[in-house]
Coordinates of C-alpha atoms in Angstrom, one line a residue:
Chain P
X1 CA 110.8 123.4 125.1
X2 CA 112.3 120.6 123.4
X3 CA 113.2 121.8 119.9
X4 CA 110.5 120.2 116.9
X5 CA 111.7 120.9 113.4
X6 CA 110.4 121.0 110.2
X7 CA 111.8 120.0 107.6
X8 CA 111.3 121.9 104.0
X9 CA 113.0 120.2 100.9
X10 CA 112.6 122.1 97.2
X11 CA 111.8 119.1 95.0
X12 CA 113.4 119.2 91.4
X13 CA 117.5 119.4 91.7
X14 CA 116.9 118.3 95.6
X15 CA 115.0 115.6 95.4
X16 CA 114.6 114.8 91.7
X17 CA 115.8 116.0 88.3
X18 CA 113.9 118.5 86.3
X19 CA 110.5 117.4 84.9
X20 CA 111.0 119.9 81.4
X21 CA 114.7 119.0 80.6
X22 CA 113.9 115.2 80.9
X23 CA 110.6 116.3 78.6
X24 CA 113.1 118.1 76.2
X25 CA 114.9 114.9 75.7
X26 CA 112.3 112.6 74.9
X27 CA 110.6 114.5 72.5
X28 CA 113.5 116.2 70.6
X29 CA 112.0 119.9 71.1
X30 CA 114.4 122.8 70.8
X31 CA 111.4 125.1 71.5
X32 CA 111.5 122.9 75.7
X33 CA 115.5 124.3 75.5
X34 CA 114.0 127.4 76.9
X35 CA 114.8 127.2 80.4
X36 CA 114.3 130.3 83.5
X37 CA 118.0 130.8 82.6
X38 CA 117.3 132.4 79.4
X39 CA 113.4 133.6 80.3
X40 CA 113.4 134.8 84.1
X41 CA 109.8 135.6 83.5
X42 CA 108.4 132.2 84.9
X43 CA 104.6 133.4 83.4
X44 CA 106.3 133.7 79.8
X45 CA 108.1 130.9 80.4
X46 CA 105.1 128.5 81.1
X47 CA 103.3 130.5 78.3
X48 CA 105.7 129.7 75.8
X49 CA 106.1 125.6 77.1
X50 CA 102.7 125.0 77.0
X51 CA 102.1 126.7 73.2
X52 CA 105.1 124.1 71.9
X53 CA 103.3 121.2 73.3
X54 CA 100.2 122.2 71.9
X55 CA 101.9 122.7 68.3
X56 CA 103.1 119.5 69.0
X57 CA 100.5 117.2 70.0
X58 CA 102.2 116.5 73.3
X59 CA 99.3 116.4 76.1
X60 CA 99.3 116.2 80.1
X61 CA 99.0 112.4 79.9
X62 CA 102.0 112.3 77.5
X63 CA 104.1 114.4 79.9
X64 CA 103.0 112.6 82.9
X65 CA 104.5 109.0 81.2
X66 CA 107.7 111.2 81.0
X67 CA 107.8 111.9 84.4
X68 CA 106.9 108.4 85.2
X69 CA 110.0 107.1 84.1
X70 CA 112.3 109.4 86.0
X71 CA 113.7 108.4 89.3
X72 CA 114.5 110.3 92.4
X73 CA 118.2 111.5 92.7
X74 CA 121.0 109.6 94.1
X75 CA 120.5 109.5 97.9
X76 CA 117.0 111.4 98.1
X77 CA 115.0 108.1 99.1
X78 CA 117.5 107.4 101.7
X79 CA 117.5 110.7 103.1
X80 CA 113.8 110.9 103.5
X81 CA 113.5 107.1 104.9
X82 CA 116.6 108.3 107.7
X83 CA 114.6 111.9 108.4
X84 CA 111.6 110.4 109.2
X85 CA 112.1 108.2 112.1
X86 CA 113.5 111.0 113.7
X87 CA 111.4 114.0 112.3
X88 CA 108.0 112.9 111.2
X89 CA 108.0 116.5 109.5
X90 CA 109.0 116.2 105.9
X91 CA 107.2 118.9 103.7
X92 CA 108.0 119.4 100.0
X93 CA 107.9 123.0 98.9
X94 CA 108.0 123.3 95.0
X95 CA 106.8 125.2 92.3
X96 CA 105.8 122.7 90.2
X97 CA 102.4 121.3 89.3
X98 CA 101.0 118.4 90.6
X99 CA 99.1 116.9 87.7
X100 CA 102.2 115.8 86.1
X101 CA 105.0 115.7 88.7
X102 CA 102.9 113.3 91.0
X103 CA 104.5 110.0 89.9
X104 CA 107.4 111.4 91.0
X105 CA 106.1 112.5 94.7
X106 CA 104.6 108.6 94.6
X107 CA 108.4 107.1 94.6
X108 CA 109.6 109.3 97.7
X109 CA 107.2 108.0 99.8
X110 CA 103.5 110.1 101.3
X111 CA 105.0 113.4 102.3
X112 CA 103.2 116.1 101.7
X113 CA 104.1 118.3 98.7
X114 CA 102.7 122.3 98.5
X115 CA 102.9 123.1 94.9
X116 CA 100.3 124.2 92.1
X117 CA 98.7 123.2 89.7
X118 CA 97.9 123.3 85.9
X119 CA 94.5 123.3 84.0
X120 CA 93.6 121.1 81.2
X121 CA 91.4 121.2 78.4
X122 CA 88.9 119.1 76.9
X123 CA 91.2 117.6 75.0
X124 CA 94.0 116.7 77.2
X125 CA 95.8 119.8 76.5
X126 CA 97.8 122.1 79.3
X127 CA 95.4 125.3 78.9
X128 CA 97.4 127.6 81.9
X129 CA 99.3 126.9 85.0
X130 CA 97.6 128.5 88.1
X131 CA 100.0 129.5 90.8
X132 CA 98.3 128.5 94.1
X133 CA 100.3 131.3 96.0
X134 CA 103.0 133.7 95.0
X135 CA 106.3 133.3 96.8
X136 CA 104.3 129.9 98.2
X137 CA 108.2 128.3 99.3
X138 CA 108.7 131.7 101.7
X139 CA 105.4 131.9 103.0
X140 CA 104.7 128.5 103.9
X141 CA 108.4 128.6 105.7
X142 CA 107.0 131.6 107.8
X143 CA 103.4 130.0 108.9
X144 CA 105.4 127.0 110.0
X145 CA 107.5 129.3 112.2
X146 CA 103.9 131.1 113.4
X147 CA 103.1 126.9 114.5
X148 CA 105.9 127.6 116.4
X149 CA 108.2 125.1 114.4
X150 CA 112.1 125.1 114.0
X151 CA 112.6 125.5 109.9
X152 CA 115.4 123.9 108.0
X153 CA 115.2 124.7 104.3
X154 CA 117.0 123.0 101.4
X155 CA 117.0 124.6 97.9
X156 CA 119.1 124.6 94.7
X157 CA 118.2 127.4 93.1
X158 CA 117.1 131.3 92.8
X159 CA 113.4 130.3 93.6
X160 CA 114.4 129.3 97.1
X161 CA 116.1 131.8 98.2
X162 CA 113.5 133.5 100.0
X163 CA 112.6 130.0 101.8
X164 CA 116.1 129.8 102.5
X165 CA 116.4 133.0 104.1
X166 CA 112.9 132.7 106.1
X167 CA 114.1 129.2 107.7
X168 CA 116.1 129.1 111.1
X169 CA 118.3 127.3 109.0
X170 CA 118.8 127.7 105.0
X171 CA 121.3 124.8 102.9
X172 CA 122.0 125.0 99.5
X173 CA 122.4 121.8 97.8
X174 CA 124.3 121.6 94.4
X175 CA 123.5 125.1 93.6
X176 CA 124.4 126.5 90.5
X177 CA 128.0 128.2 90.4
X178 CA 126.1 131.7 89.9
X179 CA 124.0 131.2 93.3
X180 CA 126.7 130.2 95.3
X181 CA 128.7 133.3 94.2
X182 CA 125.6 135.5 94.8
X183 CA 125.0 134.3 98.1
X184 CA 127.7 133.0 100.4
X185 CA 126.1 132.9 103.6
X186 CA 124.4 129.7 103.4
X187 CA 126.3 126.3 104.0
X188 CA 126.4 123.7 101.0
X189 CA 126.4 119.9 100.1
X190 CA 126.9 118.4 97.5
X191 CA 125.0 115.0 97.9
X192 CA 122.5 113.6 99.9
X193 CA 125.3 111.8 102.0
X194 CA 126.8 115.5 103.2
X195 CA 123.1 116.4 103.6
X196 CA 122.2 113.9 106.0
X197 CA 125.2 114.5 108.3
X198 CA 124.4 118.3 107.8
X199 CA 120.7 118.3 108.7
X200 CA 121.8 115.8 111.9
X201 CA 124.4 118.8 113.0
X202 CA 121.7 121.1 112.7
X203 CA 118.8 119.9 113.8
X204 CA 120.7 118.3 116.7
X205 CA 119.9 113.7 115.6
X206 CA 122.1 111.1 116.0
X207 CA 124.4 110.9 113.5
X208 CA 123.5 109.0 110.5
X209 CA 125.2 105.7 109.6
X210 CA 126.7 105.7 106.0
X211 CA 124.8 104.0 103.5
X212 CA 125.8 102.6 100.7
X213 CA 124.5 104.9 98.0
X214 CA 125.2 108.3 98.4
Chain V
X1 CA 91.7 127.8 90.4
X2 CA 92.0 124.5 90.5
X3 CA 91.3 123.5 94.2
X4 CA 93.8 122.3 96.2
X5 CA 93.1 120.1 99.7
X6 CA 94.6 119.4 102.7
X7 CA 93.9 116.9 104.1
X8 CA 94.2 116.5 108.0
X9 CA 93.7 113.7 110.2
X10 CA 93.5 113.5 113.8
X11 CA 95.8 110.6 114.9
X12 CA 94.3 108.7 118.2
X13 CA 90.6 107.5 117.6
X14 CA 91.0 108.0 113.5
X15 CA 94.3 106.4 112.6
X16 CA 95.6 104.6 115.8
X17 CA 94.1 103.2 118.7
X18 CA 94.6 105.3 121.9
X19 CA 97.8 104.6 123.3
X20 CA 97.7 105.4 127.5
X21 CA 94.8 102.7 127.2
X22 CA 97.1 100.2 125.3
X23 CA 99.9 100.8 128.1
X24 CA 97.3 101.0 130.4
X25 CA 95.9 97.3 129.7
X26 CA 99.8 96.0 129.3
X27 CA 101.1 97.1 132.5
X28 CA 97.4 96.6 134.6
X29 CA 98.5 99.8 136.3
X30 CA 94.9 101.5 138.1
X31 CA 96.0 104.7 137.9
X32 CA 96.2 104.9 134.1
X33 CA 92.6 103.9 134.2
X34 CA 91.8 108.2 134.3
X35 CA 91.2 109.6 131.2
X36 CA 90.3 112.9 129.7
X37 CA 86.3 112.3 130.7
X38 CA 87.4 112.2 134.3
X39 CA 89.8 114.9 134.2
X40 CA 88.8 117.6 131.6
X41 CA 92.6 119.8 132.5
X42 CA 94.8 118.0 130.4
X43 CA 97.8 119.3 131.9
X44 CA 97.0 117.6 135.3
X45 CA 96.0 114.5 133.4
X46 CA 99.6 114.4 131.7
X47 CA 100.8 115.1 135.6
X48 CA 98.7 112.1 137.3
X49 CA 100.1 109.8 134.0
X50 CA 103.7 110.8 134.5
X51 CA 103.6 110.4 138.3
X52 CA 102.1 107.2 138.4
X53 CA 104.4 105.7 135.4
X54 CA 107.9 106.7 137.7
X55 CA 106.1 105.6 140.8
X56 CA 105.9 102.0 139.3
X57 CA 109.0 102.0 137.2
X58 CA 107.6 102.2 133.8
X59 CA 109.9 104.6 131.5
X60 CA 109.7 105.9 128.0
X61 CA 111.7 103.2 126.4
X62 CA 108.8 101.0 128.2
X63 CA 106.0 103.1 127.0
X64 CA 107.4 103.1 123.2
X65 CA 107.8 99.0 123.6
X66 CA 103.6 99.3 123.8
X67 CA 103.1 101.3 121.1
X68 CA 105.4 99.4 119.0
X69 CA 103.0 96.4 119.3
X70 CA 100.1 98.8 117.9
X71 CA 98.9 98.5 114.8
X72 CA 96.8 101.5 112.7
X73 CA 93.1 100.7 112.9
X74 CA 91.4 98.9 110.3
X75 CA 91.5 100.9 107.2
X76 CA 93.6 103.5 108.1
X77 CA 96.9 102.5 105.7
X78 CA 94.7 101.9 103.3
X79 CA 92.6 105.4 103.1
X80 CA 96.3 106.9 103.4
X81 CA 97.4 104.9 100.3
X82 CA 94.4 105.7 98.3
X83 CA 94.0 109.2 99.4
X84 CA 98.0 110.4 98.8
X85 CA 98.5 109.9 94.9
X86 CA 95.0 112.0 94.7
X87 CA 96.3 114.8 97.0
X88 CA 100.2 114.5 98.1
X89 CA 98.2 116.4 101.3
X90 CA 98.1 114.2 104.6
X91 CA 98.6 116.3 107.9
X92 CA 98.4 114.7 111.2
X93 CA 97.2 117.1 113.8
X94 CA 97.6 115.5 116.9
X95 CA 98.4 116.4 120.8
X96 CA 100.1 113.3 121.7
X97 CA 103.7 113.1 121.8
X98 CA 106.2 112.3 119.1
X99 CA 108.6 110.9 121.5
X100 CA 106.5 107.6 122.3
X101 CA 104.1 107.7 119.4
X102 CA 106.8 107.6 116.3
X103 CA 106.6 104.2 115.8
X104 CA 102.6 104.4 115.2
X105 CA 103.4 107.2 113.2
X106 CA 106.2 105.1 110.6
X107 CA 103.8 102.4 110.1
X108 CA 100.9 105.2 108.9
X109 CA 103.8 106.4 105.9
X110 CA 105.8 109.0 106.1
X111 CA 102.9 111.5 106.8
X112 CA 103.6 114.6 108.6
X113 CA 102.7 115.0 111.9
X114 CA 102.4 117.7 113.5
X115 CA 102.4 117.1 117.9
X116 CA 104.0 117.4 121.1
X117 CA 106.8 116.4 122.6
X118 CA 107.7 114.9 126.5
X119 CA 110.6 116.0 128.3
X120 CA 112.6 113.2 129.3
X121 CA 115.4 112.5 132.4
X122 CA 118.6 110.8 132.9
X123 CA 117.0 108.3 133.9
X124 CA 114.7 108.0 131.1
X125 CA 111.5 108.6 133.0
X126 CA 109.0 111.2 131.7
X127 CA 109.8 114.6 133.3
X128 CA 107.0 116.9 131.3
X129 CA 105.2 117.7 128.6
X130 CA 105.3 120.4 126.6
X131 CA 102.7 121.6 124.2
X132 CA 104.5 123.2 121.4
X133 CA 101.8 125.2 120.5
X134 CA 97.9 125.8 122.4
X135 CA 95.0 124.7 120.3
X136 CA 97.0 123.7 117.8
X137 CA 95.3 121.9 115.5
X138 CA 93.2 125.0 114.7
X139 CA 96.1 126.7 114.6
X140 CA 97.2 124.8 111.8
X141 CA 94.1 124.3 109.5
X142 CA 94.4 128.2 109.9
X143 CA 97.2 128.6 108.5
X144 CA 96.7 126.0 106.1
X145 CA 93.9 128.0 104.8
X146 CA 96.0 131.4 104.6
X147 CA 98.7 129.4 102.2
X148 CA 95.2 129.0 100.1
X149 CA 94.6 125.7 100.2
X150 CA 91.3 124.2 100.8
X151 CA 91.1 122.0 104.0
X152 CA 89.5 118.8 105.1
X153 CA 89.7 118.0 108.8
X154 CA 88.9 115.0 110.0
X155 CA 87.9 114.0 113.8
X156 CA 86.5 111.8 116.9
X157 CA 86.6 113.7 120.3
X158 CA 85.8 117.6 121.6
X159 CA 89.8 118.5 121.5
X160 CA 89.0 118.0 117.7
X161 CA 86.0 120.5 117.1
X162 CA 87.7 123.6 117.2
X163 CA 90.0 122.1 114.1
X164 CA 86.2 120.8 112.4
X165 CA 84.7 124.2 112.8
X166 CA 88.1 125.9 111.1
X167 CA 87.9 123.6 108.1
X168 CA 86.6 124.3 104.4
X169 CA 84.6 120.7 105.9
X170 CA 84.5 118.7 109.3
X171 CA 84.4 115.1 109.3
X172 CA 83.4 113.0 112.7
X173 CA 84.9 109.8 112.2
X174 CA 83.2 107.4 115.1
X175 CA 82.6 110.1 117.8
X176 CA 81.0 109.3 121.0
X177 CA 77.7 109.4 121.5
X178 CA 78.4 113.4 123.6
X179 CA 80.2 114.2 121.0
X180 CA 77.8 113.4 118.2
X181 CA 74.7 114.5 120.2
X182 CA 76.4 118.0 120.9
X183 CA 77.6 118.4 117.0
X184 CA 75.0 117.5 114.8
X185 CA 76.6 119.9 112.2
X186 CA 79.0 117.9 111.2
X187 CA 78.6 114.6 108.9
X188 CA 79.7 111.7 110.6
X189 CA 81.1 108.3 109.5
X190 CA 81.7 104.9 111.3
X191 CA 84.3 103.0 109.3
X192 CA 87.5 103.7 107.1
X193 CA 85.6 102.8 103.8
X194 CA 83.2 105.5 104.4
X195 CA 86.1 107.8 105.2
X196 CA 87.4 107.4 101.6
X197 CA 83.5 107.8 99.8
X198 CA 83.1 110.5 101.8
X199 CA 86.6 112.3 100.9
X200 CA 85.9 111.3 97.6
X201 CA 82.7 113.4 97.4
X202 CA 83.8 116.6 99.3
X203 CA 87.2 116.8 97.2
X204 CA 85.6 115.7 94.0
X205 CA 88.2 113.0 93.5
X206 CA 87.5 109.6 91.4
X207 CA 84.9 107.3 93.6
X208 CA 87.4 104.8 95.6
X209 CA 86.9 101.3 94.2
X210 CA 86.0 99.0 97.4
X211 CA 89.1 97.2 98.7
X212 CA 88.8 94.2 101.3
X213 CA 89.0 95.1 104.7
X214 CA 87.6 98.4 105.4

């Protein structure tokens, strides 16, 4: 048959920046330094995040007008506007939760984001962060092959390794210098440009023109 | 947990009008006047279309010109725009083929779709389809469901029941009067504003404020 991809993007470092370090620098708080660099436990890690806002009076609403300010990175619009046309399959696979990173899902257009979710209190507080799905980015890679879908999966980071190694095809995009050591095997861009040229060799699309704007 | 939806759409009948009718009408070609309530095997269908579009000359580029003079049905864009900042969730489950119907499908968003595709010659005529996938749609809501979200399925013809009965909740949205007569199970609504109350309700999101044109 003729091939139909899907195409799976991890959000924040791929398409955006990172919702908790742009948090950290509006409010000043050393406790938000904390990143899954120095905690690998991503539980603890929430834990610990949403006790320092709560000490701190910061509440969902307050971190959603964070997150409203931030932009998408370099290129990411462009990418998405050129994929589409040509792949109407554009699904977002990212850990983070909804309730706060949606004005950032708003600016890259309607396509459709798995993620989780957090719960709030009466007062406007983050109570806990519910995972929807454990190792969601790797399962939801695998039911799209079971629809009988080709998979190409972009990721940044440790978190999407798994997706990356359940796609047909698995690109890391400005990974960190400790993930591209630890795993060589998967091709890597550094910009959305190099992405879009990538995901046409791959996926077998005309060749994009170059825009300005990387 | 907090639930999370998806929501899926059938395309023809819900979002668009039906296309082989639109080319139909444009070119005045008889033969395009069978549909699937004279010939129930869609594959033969698909093989009577094809036939009669190289017998008269009409290729795909032809056939895309049509749709690209389509417009989304009344209401459509604007239950998309309401619905997607509520639930970045919008699936299009839908057995026509991406090859022709991608223009309907841009001016909808950048939704994904998931469909079929038509096998195309040198000469640019229609060769085949291929299904990617049989029964699809339920396929998908399936799966949907095993990556733990809840699902919302909307609907107008019999190829959409089997994806209504898989859903968390089935939707008719202006059946015929068969279809509605042979599925009273399932609530039913007639126009686009009726969609969004109705959504609103089932997914317990804010009521939609009334917006001119339904």
């Amino acid at each position: 048959m003729s091939d139909m991809w899907c195409v799976c993007f991890d959000c924040e470092g791929v398409l955006v920046g990172e919702a908790w370090l742009e948090l950290q620098k509006k409010t000043g708080l050393d406790g938000l330094k904390l990143t899954t660099k120095d905690e690998p436990d991503y539980d603890k890690l929430m834990m610990h995040r949403i006790k320092i806002l709560r000490e701190n009076g910061v509440k969902l609403e307050d971190m959603k007008s964070v997150v409203e300010t931030m932009e998408p990175l370099e290129g990411a619009v462009e990418t998405i506007s050129w994929l589409y046309p040509l792949c109407p399959r554009i699904i977002i696979l990212t850990d983070t939760f909804q309730n706060y990173a949606q004005p950032l899902f708003n600016k890259l257009g309607q396509c459709t984001v798995f993620c989780h979710a957090v719960q709030v209190d009466d007062e406007g507080y983050i109570e806990k962060h519910v995972l929807r799905l454990k190792d969601q980015k790797r399962k939801s890679v695998e039911a799209l092959k079971g629809l009988n879908f080709n998979t190409v999966a972009i990721g940044d980071s440790y978190n999407d390794i798994s997706m990356l190694k359940a796609a047909d095809k698995g690109i890391l995009f400005r990974p960190g210098e400790k993930v591209l050591e630890d795993f060589p095997e998967f091709p890597v861009v550094w910009d959305h440009a190099s992405l879009r040229v990538l995901l046409a060799e791959t996926m077998g699309l005309p060749k994009p023109t170059t825009m300005n704007g990387k």
